PDB file of C-alpha atoms in Angstrom:
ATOM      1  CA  UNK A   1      93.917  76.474  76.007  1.00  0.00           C
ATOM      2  CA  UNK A   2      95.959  75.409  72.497  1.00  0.00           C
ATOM      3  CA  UNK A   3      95.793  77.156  69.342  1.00  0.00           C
ATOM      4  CA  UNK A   4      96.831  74.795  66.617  1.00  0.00           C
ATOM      5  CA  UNK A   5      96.512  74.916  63.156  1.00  0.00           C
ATOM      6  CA  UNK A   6      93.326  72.676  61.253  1.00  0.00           C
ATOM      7  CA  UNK A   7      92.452  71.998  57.855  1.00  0.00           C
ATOM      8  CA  UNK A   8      89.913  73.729  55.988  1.00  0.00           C
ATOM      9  CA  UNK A   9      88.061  70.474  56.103  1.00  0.00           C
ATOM     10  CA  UNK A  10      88.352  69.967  59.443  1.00  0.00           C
ATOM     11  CA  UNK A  11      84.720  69.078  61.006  1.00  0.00           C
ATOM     12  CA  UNK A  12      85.296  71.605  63.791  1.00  0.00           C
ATOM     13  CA  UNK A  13      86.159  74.138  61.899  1.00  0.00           C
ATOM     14  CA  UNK A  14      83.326  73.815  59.255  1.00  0.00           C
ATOM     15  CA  UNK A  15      81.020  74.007  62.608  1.00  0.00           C
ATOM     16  CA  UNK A  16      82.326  77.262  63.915  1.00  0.00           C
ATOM     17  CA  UNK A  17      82.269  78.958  60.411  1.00  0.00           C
ATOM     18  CA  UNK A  18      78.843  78.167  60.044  1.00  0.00           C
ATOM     19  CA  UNK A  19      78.213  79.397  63.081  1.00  0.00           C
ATOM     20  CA  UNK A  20      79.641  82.586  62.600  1.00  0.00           C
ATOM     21  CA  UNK A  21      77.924  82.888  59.395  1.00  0.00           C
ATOM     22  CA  UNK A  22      74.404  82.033  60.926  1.00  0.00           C
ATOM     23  CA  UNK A  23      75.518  84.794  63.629  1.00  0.00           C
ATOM     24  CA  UNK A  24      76.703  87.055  61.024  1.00  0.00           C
ATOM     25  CA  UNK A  25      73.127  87.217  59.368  1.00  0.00           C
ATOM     26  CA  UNK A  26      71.793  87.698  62.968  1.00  0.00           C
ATOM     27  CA  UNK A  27      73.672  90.962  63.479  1.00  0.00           C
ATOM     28  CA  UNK A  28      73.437  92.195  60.125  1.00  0.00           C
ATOM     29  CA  UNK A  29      69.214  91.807  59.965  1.00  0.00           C
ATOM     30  CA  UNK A  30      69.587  90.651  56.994  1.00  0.00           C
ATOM     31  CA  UNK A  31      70.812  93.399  55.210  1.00  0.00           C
ATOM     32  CA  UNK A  32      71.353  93.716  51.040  1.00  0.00           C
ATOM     33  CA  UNK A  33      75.065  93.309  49.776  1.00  0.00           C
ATOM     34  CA  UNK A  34      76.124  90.873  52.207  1.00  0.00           C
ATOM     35  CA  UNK A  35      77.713  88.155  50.469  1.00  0.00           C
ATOM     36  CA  UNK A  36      79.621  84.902  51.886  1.00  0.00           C
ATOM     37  CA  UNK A  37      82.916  84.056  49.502  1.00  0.00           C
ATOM     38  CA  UNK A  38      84.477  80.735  50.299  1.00  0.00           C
ATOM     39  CA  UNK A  39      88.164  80.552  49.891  1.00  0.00           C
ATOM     40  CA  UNK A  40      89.916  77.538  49.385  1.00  0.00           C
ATOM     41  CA  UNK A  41      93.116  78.738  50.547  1.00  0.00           C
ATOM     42  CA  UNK A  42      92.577  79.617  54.227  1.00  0.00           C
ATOM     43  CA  UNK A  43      95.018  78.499  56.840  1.00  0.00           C
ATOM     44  CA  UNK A  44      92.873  78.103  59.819  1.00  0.00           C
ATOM     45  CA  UNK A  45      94.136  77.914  63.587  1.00  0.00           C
ATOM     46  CA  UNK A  46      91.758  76.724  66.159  1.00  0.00           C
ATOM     47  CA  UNK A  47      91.235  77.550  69.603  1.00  0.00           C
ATOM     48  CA  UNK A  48      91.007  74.230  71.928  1.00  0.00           C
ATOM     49  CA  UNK A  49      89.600  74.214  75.085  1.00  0.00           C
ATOM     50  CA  UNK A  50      88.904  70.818  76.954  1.00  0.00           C
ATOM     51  CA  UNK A  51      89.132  68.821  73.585  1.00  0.00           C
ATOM     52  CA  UNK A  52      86.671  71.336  71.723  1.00  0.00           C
ATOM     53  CA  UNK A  53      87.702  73.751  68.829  1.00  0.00           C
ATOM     54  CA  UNK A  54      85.799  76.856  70.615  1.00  0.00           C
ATOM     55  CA  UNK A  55      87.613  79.416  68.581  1.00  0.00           C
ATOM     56  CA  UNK A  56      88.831  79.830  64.754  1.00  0.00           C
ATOM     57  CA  UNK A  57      90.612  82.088  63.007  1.00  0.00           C
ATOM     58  CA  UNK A  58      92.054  82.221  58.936  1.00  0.00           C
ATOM     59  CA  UNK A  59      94.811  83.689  57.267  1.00  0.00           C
ATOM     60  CA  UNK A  60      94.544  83.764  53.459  1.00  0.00           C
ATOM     61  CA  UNK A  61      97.712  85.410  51.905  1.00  0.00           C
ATOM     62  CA  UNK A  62      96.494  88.527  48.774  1.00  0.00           C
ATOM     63  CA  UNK A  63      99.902  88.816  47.966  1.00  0.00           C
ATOM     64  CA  UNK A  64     103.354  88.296  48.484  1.00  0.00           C
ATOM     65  CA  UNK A  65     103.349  91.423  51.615  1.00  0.00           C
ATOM     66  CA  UNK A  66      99.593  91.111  52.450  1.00  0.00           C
ATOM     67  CA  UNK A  67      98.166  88.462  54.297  1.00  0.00           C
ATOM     68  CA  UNK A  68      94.077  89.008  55.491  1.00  0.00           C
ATOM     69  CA  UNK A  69      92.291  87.882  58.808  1.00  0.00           C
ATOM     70  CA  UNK A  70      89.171  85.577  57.667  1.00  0.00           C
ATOM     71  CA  UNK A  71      86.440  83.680  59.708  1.00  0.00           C
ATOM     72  CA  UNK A  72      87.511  84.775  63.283  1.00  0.00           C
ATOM     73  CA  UNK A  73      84.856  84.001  65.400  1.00  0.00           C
ATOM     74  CA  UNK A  74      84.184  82.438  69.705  1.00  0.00           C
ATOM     75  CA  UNK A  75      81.538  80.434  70.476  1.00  0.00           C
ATOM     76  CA  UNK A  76      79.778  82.664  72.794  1.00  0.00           C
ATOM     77  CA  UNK A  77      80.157  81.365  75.941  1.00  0.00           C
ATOM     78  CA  UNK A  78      84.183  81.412  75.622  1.00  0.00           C
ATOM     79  CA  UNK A  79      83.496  85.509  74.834  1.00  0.00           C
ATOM     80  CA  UNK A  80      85.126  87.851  77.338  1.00  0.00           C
ATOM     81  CA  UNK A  81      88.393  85.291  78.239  1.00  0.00           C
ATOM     82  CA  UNK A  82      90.767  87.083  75.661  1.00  0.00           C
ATOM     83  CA  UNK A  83      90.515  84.014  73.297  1.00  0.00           C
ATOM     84  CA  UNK A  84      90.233  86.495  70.352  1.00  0.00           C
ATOM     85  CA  UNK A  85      93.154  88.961  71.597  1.00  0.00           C
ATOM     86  CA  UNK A  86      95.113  85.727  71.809  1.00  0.00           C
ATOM     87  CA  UNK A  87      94.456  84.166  68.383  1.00  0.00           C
ATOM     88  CA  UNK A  88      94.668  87.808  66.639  1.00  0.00           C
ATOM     89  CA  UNK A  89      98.234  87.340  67.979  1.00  0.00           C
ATOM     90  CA  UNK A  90      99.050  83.583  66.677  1.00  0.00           C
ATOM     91  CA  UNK A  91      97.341  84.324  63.178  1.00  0.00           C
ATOM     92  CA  UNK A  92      99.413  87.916  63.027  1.00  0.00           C
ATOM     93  CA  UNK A  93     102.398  85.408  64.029  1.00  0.00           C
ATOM     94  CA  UNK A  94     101.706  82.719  60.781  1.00  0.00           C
ATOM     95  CA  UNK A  95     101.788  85.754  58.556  1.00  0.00           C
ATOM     96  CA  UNK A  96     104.998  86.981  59.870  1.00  0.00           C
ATOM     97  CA  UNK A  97     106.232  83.191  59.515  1.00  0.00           C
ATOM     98  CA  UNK A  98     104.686  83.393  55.559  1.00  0.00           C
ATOM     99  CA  UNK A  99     106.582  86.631  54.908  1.00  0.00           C
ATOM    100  CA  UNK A 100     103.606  88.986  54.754  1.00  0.00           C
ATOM    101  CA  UNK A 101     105.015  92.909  56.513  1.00  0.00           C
ATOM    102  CA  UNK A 102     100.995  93.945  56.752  1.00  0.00           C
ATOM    103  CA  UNK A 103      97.578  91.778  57.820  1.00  0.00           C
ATOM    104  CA  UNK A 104      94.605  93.256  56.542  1.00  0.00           C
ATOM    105  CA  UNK A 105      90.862  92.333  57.394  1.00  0.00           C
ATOM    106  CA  UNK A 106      87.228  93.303  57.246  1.00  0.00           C
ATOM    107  CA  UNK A 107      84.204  93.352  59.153  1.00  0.00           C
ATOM    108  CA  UNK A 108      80.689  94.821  59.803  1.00  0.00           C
ATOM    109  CA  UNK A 109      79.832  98.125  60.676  1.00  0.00           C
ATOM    110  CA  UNK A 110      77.293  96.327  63.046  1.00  0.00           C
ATOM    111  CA  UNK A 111      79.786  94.168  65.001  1.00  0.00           C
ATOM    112  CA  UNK A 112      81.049  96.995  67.659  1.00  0.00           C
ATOM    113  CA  UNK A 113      82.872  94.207  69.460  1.00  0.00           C
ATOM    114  CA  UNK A 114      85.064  93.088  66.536  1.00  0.00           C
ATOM    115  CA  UNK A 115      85.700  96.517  65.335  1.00  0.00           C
ATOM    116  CA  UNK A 116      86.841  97.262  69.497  1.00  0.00           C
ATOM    117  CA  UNK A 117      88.739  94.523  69.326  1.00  0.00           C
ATOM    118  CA  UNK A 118      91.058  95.094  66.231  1.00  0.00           C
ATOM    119  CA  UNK A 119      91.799  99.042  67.120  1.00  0.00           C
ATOM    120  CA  UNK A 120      92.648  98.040  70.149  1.00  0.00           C
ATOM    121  CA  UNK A 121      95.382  95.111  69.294  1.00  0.00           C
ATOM    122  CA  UNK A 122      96.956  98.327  66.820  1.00  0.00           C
ATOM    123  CA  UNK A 123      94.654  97.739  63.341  1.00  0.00           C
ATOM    124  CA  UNK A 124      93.832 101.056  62.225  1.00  0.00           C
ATOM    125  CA  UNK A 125      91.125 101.844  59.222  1.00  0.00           C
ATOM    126  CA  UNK A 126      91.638 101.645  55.295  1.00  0.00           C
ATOM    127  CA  UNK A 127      89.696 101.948  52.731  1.00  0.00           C
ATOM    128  CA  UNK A 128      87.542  98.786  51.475  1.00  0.00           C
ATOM    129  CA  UNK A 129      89.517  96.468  49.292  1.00  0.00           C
ATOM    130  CA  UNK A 130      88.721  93.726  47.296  1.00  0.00           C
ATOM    131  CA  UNK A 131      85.399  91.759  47.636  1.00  0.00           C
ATOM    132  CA  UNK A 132      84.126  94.036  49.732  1.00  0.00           C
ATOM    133  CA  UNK A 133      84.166  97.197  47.094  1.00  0.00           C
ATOM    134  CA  UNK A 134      80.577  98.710  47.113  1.00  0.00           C
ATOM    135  CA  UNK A 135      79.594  96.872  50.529  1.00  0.00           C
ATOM    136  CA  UNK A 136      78.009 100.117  52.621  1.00  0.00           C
ATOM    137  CA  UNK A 137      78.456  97.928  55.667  1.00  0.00           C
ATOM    138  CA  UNK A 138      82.232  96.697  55.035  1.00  0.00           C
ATOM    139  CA  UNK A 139      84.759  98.540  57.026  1.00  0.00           C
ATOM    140  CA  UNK A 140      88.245  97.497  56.755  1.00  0.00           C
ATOM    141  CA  UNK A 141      91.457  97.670  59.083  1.00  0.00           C
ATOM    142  CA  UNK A 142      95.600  96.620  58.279  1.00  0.00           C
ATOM    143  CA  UNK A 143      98.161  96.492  60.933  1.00  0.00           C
ATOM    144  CA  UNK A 144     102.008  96.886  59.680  1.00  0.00           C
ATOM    145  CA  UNK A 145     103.561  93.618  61.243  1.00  0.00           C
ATOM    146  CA  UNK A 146     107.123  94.683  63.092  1.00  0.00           C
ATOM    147  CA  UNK A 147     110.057  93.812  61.021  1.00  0.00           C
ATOM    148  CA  UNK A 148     112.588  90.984  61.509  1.00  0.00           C
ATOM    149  CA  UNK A 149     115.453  91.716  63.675  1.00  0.00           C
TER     150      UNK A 149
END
């Protein structure tokens, strides 16, 4: 397994985000107030297994201390092999590298799994932020990045 950074552009990437986002809509049955936002300015890393981006992950920097998990998602049948845990970790790492002292991110109140998954690598729950202001559904989490020794 290597997690390396990609482009935006990148065709791999572009596949897995739709395919979270087709996923997404899955979960969520549809449900009123969900809204996609593209971003522009999403660093993405990329899970490769075999040759195959199987994984993604984005980091999009809100300001100069805060730096936000977007777009993490595993191709189902790579689920349960700690891919996630491990690219949590190496996007947490780029926003130490950027500067940023706290990650923040959002998901669904319908996505138990995700929501398992960042209490238990240390995210705890804040209130809704940004975009996602007025979403009954949003529920949001920051972690406090350790400091530079």
């Amino acid at each position: 397994m290597l997690i390396e950074a990609r482009p935006a552009t990148d065709p791999e990437i572009a596949a897995l985000v739709v395919a979270q986002q087709r996923e997404l809509r899955e979960a969520d049955g549809g449900l009123d107030g969900q809204v996609t936002v593209t971003h522009d300015d999403i660093r993405y890393l990329a899970v490769v297994v075999n040759g195959r981006a199987v994984a993604c992950g984005g980091l999009q920097s809100l300001d100069a201390t805060t730096g936000e998990v977007k777009r993490m998602y595993v191709r189902p049948a790579y689920r349960g092999r700690g891919i996630a845990r491990q690219l949590l970790a190496a996007l947490e790492e780029c926003a130490f590298r950027q500067g940023h002292s706290v990650v923040c991110l959002e998901t669904g109140t319908y996505l138990p799994a995700a929501i398992g998954l960042y209490t238990s690598c240390g995210y705890e729950p804040i209130p809704v932020y940004g975009e996602y202001v007025g979403n009954p559904y949003s529920v949001c989490f920051a972690k406090r990045l350790p400091v530079a020794a």
